[in-house]
PDB file of C-alpha atoms in Angstrom:
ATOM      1  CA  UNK A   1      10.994   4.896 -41.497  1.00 68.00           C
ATOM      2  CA  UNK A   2      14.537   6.317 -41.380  1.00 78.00           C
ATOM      3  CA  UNK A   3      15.774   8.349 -43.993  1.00 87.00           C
ATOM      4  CA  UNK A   4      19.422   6.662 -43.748  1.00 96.00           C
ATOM      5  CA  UNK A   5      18.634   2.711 -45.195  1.00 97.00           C
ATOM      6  CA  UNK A   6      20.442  -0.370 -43.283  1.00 97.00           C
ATOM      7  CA  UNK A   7      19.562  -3.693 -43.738  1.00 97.00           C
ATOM      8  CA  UNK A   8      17.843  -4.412 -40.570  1.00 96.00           C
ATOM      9  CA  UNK A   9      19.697  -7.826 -40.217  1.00 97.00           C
ATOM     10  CA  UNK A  10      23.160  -9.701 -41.196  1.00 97.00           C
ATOM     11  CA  UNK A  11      24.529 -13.128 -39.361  1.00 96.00           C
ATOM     12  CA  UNK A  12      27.625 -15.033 -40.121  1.00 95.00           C
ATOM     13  CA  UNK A  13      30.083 -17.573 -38.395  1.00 96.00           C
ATOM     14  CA  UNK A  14      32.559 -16.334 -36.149  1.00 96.00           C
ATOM     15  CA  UNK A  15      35.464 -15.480 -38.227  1.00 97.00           C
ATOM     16  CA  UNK A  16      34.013 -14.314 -40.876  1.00 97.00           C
ATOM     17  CA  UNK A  17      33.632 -11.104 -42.193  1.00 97.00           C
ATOM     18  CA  UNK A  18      30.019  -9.002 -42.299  1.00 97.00           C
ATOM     19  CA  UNK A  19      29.817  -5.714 -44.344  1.00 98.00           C
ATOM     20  CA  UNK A  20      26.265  -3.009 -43.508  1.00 98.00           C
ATOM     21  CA  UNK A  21      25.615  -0.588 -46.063  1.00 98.00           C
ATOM     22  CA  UNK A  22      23.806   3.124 -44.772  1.00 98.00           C
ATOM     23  CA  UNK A  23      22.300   4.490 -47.844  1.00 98.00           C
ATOM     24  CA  UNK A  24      21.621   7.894 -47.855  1.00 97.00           C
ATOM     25  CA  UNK A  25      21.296  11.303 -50.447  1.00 96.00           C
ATOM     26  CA  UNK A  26      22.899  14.471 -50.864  1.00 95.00           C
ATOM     27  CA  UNK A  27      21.462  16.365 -47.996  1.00 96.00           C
ATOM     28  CA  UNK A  28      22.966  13.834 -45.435  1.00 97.00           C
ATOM     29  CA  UNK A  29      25.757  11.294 -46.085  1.00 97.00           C
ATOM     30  CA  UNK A  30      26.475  13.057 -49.322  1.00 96.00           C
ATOM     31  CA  UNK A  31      27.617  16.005 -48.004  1.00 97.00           C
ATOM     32  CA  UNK A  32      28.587  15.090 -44.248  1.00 97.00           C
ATOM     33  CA  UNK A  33      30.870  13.016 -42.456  1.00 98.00           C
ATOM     34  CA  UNK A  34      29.491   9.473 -41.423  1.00 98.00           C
ATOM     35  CA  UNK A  35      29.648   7.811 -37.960  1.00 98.00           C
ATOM     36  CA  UNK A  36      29.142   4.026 -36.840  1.00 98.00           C
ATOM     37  CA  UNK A  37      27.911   3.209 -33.438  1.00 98.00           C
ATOM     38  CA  UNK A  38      27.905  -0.140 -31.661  1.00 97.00           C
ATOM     39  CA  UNK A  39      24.852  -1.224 -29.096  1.00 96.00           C
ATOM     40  CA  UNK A  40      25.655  -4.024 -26.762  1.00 93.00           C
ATOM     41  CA  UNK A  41      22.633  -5.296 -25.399  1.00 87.00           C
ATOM     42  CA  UNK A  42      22.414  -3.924 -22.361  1.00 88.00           C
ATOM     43  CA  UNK A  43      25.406  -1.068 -22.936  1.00 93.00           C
ATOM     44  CA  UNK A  44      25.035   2.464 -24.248  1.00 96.00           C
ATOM     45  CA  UNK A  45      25.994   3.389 -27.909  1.00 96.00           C
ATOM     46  CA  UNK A  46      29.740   3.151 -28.247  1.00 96.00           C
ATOM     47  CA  UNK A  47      31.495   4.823 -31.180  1.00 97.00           C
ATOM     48  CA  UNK A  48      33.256   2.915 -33.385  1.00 97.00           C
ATOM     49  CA  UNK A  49      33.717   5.275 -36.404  1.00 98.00           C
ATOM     50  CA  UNK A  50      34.141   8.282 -37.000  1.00 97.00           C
ATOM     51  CA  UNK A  51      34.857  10.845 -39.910  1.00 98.00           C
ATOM     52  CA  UNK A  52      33.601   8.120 -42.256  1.00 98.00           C
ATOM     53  CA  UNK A  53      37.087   5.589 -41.695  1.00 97.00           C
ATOM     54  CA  UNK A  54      38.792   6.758 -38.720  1.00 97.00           C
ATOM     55  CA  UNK A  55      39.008   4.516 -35.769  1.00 97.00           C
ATOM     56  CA  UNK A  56      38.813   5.669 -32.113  1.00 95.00           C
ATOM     57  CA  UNK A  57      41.674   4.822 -29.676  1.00 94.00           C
ATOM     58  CA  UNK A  58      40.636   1.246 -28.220  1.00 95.00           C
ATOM     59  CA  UNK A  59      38.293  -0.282 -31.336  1.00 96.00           C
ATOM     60  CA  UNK A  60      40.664  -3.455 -33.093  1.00 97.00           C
ATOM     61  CA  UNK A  61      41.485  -2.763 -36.952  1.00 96.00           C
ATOM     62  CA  UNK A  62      38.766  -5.827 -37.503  1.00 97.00           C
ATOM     63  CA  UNK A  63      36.171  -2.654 -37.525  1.00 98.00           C
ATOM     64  CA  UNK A  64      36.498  -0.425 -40.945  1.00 98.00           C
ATOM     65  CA  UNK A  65      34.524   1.108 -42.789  1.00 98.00           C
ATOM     66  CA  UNK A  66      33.786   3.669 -46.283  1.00 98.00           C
ATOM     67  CA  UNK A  67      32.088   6.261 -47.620  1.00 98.00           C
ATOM     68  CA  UNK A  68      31.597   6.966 -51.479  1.00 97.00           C
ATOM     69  CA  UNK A  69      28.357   9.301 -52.686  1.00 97.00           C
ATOM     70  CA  UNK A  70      25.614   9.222 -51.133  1.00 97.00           C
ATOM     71  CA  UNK A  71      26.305   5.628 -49.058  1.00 98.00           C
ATOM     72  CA  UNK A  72      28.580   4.162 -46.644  1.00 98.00           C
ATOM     73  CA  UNK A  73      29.883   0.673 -45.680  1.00 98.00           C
ATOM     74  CA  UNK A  74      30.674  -0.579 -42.335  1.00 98.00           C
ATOM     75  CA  UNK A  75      33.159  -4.183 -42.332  1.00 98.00           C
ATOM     76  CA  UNK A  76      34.183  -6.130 -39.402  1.00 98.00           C
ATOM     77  CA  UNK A  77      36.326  -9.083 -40.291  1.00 97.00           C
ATOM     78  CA  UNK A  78      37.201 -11.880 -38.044  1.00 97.00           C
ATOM     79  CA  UNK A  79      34.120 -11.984 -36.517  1.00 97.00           C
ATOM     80  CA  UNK A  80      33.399 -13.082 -32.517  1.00 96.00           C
ATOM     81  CA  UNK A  81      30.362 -13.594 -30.600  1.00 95.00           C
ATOM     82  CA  UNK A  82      30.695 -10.887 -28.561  1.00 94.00           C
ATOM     83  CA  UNK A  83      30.222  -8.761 -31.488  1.00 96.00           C
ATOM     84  CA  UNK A  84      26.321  -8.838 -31.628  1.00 96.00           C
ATOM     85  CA  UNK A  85      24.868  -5.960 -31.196  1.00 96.00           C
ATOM     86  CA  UNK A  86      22.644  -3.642 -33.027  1.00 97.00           C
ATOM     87  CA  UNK A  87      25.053  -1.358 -35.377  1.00 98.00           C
ATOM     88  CA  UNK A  88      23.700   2.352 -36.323  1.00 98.00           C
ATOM     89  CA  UNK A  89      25.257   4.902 -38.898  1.00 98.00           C
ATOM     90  CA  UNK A  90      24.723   8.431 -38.280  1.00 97.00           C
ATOM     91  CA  UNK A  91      25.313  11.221 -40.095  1.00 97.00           C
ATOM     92  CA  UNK A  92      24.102  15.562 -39.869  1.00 96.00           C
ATOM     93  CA  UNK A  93      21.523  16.473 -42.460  1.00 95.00           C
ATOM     94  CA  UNK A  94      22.047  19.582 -43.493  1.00 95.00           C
ATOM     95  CA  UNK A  95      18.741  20.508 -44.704  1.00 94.00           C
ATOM     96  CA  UNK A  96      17.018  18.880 -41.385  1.00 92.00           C
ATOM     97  CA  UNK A  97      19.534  20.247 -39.323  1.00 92.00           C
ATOM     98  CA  UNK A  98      19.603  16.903 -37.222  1.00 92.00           C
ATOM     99  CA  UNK A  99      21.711  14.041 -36.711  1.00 95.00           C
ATOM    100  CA  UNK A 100      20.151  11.539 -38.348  1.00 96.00           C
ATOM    101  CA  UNK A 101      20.927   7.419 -37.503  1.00 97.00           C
ATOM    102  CA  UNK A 102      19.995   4.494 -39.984  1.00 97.00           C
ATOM    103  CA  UNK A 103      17.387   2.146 -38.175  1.00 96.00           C
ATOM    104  CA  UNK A 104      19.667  -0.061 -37.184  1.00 97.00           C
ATOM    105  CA  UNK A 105      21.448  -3.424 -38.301  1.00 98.00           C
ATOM    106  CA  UNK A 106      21.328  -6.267 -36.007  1.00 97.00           C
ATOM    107  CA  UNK A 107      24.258  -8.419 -35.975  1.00 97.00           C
ATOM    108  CA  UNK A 108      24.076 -11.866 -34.866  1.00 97.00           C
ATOM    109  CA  UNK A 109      27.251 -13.897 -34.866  1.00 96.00           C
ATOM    110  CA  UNK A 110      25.988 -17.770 -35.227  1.00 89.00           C
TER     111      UNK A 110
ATOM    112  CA  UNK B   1      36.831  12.256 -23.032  1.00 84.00           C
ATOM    113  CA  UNK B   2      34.421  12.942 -21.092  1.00 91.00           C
ATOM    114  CA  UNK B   3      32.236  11.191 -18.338  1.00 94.00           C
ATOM    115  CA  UNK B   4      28.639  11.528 -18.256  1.00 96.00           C
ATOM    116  CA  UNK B   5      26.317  10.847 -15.719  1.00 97.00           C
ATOM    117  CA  UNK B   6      22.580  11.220 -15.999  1.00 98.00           C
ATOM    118  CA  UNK B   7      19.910  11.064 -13.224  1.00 97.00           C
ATOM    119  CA  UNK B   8      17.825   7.759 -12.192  1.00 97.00           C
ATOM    120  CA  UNK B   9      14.803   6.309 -14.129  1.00 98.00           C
ATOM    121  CA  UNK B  10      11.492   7.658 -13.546  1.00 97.00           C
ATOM    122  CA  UNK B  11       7.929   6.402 -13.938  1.00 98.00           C
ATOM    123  CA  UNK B  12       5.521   9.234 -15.583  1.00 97.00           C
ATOM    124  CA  UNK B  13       1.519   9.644 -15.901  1.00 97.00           C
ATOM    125  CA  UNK B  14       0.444  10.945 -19.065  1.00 97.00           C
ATOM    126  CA  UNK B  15       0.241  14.151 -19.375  1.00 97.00           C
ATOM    127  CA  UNK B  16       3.115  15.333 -16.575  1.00 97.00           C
ATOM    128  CA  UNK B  17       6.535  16.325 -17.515  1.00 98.00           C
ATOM    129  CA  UNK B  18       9.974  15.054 -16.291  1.00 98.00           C
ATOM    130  CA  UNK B  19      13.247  15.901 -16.169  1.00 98.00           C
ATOM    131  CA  UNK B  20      16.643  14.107 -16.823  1.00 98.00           C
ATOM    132  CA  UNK B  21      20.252  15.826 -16.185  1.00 98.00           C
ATOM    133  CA  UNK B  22      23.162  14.905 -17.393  1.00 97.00           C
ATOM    134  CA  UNK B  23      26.221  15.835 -15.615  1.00 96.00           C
ATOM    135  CA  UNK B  24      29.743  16.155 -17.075  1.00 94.00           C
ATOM    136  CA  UNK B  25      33.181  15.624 -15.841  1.00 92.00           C
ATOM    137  CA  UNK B  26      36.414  15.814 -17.420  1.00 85.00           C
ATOM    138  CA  UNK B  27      36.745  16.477 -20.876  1.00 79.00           C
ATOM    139  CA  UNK B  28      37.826  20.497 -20.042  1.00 81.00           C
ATOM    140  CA  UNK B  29      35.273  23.500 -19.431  1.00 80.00           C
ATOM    141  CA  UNK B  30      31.635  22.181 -19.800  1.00 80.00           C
ATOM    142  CA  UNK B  31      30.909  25.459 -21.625  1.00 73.00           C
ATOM    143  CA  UNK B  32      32.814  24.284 -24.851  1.00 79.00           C
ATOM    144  CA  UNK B  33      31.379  21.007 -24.888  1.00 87.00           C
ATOM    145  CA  UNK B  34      28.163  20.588 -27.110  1.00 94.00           C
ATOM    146  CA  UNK B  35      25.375  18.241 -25.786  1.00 96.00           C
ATOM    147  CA  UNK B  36      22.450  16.350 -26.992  1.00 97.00           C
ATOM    148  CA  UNK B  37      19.820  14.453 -26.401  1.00 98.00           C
ATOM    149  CA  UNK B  38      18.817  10.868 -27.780  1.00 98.00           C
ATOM    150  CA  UNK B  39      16.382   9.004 -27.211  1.00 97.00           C
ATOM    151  CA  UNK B  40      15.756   5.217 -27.509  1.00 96.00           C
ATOM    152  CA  UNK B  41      11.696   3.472 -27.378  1.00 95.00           C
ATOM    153  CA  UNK B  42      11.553  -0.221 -26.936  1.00 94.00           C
ATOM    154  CA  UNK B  43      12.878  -2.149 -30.009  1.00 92.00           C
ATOM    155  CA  UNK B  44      13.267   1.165 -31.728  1.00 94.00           C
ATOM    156  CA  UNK B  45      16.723   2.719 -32.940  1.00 94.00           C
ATOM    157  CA  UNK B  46      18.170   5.835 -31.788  1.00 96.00           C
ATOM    158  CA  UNK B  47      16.441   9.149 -32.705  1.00 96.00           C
ATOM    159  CA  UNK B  48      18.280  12.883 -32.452  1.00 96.00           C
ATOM    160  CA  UNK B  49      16.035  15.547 -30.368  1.00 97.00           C
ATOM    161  CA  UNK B  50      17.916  18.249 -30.122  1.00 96.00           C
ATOM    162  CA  UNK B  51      21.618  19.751 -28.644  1.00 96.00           C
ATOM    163  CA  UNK B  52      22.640  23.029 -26.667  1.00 95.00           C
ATOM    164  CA  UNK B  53      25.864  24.559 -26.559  1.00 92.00           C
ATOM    165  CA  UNK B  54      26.642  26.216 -23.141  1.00 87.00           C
ATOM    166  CA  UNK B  55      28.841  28.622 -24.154  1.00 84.00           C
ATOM    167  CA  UNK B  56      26.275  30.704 -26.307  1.00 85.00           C
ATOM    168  CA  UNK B  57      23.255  29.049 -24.670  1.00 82.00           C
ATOM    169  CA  UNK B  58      22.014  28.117 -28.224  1.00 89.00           C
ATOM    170  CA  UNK B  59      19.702  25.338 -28.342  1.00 91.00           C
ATOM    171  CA  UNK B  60      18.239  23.226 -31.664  1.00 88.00           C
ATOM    172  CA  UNK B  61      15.368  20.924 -31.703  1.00 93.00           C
ATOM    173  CA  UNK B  62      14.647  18.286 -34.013  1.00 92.00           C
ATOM    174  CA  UNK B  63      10.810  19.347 -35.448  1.00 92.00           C
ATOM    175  CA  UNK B  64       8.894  17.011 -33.691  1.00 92.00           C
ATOM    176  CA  UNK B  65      10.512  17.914 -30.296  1.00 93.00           C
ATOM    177  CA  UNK B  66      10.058  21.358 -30.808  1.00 93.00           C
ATOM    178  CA  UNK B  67       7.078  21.809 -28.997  1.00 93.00           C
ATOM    179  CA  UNK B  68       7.132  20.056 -26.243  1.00 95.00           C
ATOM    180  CA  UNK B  69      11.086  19.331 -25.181  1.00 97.00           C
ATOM    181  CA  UNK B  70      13.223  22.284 -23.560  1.00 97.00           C
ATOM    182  CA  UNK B  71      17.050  21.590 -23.124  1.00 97.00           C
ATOM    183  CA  UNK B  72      19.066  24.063 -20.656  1.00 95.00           C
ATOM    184  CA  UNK B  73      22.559  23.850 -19.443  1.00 94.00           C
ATOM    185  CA  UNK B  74      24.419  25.088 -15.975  1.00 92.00           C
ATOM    186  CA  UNK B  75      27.582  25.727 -16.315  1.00 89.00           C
ATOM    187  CA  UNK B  76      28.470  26.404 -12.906  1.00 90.00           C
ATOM    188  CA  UNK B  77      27.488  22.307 -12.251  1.00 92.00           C
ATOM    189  CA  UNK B  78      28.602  20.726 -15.453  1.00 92.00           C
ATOM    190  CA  UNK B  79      25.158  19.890 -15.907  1.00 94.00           C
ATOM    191  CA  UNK B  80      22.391  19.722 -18.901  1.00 95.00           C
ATOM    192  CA  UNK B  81      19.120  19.324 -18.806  1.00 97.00           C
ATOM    193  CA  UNK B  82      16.115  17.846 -21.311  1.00 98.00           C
ATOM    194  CA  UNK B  83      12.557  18.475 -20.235  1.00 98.00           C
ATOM    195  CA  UNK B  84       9.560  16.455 -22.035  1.00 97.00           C
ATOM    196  CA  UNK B  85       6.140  18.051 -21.246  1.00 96.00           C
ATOM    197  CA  UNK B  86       2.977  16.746 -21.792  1.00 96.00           C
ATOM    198  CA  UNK B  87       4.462  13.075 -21.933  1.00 97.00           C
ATOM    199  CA  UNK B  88       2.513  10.199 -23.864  1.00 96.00           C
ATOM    200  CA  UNK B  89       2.686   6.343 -23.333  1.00 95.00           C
ATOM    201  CA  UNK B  90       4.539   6.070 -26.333  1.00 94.00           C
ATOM    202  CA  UNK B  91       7.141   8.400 -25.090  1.00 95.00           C
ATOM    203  CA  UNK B  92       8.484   5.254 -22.681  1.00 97.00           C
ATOM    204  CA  UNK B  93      12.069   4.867 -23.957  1.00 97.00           C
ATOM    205  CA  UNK B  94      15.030   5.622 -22.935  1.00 97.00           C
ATOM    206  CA  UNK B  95      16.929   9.087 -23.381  1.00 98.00           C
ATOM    207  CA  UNK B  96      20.900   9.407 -23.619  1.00 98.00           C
ATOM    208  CA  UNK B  97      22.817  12.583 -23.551  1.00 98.00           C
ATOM    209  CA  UNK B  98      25.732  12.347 -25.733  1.00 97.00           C
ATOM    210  CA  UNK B  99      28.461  14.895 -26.316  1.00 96.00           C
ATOM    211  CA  UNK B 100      29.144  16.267 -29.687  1.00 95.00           C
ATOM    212  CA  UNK B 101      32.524  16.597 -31.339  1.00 91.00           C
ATOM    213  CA  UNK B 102      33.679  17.566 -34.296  1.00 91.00           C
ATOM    214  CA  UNK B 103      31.821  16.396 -37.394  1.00 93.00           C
ATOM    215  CA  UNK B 104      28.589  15.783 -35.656  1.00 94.00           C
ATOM    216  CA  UNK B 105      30.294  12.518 -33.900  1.00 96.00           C
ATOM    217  CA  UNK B 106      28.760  11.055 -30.608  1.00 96.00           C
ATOM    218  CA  UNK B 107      32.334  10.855 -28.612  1.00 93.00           C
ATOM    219  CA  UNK B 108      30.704  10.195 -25.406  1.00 95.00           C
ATOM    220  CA  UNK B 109      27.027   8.853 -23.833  1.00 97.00           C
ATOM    221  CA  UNK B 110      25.472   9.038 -20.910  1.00 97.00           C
ATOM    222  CA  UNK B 111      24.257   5.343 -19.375  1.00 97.00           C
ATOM    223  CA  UNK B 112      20.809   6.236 -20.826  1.00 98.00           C
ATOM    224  CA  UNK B 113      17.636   7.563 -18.161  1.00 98.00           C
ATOM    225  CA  UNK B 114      14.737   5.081 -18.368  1.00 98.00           C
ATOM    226  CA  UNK B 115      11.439   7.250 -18.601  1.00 98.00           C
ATOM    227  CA  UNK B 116       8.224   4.779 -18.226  1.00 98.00           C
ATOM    228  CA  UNK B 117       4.728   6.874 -18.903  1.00 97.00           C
ATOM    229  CA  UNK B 118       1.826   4.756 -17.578  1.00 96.00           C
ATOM    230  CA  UNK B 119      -1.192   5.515 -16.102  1.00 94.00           C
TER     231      UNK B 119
END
């Protein structure tokens, strides 16, 4: 069981909007910045967030996401089928000294 | 950014050790980068096992890799390296190396090794 919570599934329509919660404590998201990774089947982990809300170059303003205490939201609005995949947060833990990831949400666009 | 490029699947007996490289270009000198390891099982998530940082040579394991997973760099070929001894069937998955920027963010992944242990 992984110490950062995500639901382990969402679905909605395409154009809709999904939001993931990571839920965490002090030791991790609390103190830490939080990441967001995308997993295409078939692809490698691609980073969509970083620094809790910052965007890499390439990934659409329909991917955002927060951070307040010791949780953190992912949103992606205007949703397409090509967005299924299995999202992850990831955050350090200071006290394990690891990276830790949630155990994944899997997103399926209906 | 960088490109990473890690060696071929392989197919293990229990018990023997293997191990995956993960070579780096671009990105600037290979000895600033820090790398680390992931690693994947079937219909798991993604787990942390450790990092190195050339430049020092310091290495970091998570606790239940401590024992039995080594993870060495050459700077000379851009390349890292993660060795799993003593390899069980439930250590099939497969293993990414990912560089690490700032904030403990995954910037960059390997395509992922396939390891299969089976007698």
């Amino acid at each position: 069981q992984s110490v950062l919570t995500q639901p382990p599934s969402v679905s909605a329509t395409p154009g809709q909007k999904v939001t993931i919660s990571c839920s965490g404590n002090s030791s991790n998201i609390g103190n830490n910045y939080v990441s967001w990774y995308q997993h295409l089947p078939g692809a490698v982990p691609k980073l969509l967030i970083y620094e809790n809300d910052k965007r890499p170059s390439g990934i659409p303003d329909r991917f955002s996401a927060s951070k307040s205490g010791t949780s953190a939201t992912l949103a992606i609005t205007g949703l397409q089928t090509g967005d299924e995949a299995d999202l992850y947060c990831g955050t350090w833990d200071s006290s394990l000294r690891v990276v830790l990831f949630g155990g994944g949400t899997k997103l399926t666009v209906l | 950014q960088v490109q990473l490029v890690q060696s071929g699947a392989e197919v293990k007996l229990p018990g023997s050790s293997v191990k995956v490289s993960c070579t780096a270009s671009g990105g600037g000198p290979f000895s600033g980068h820090t790398i680390a390891w992931v690693r994947q099982a079937p219909g798991q998530g993604l787990e942390w096992m450790g990092r190195i940082v050339p430049v020092v040579g310091v290495t970091d394991y998570a606790q239940k890799f401590q024992d039995r997973v080594t993870i060495t760099a050459d700077s000379s070929t851009r390349t890292a390296y993660m060795e799993v001894s003593g390899l069980r069937s439930e250590e099939t998955a497969v293993y990414y190396c990912a560089k690490v920027g700032p904030a403990y963010t995954l910037s960059d992944w390997g395509q992922g090794t396939t390891v299969i242990v089976s007698s």
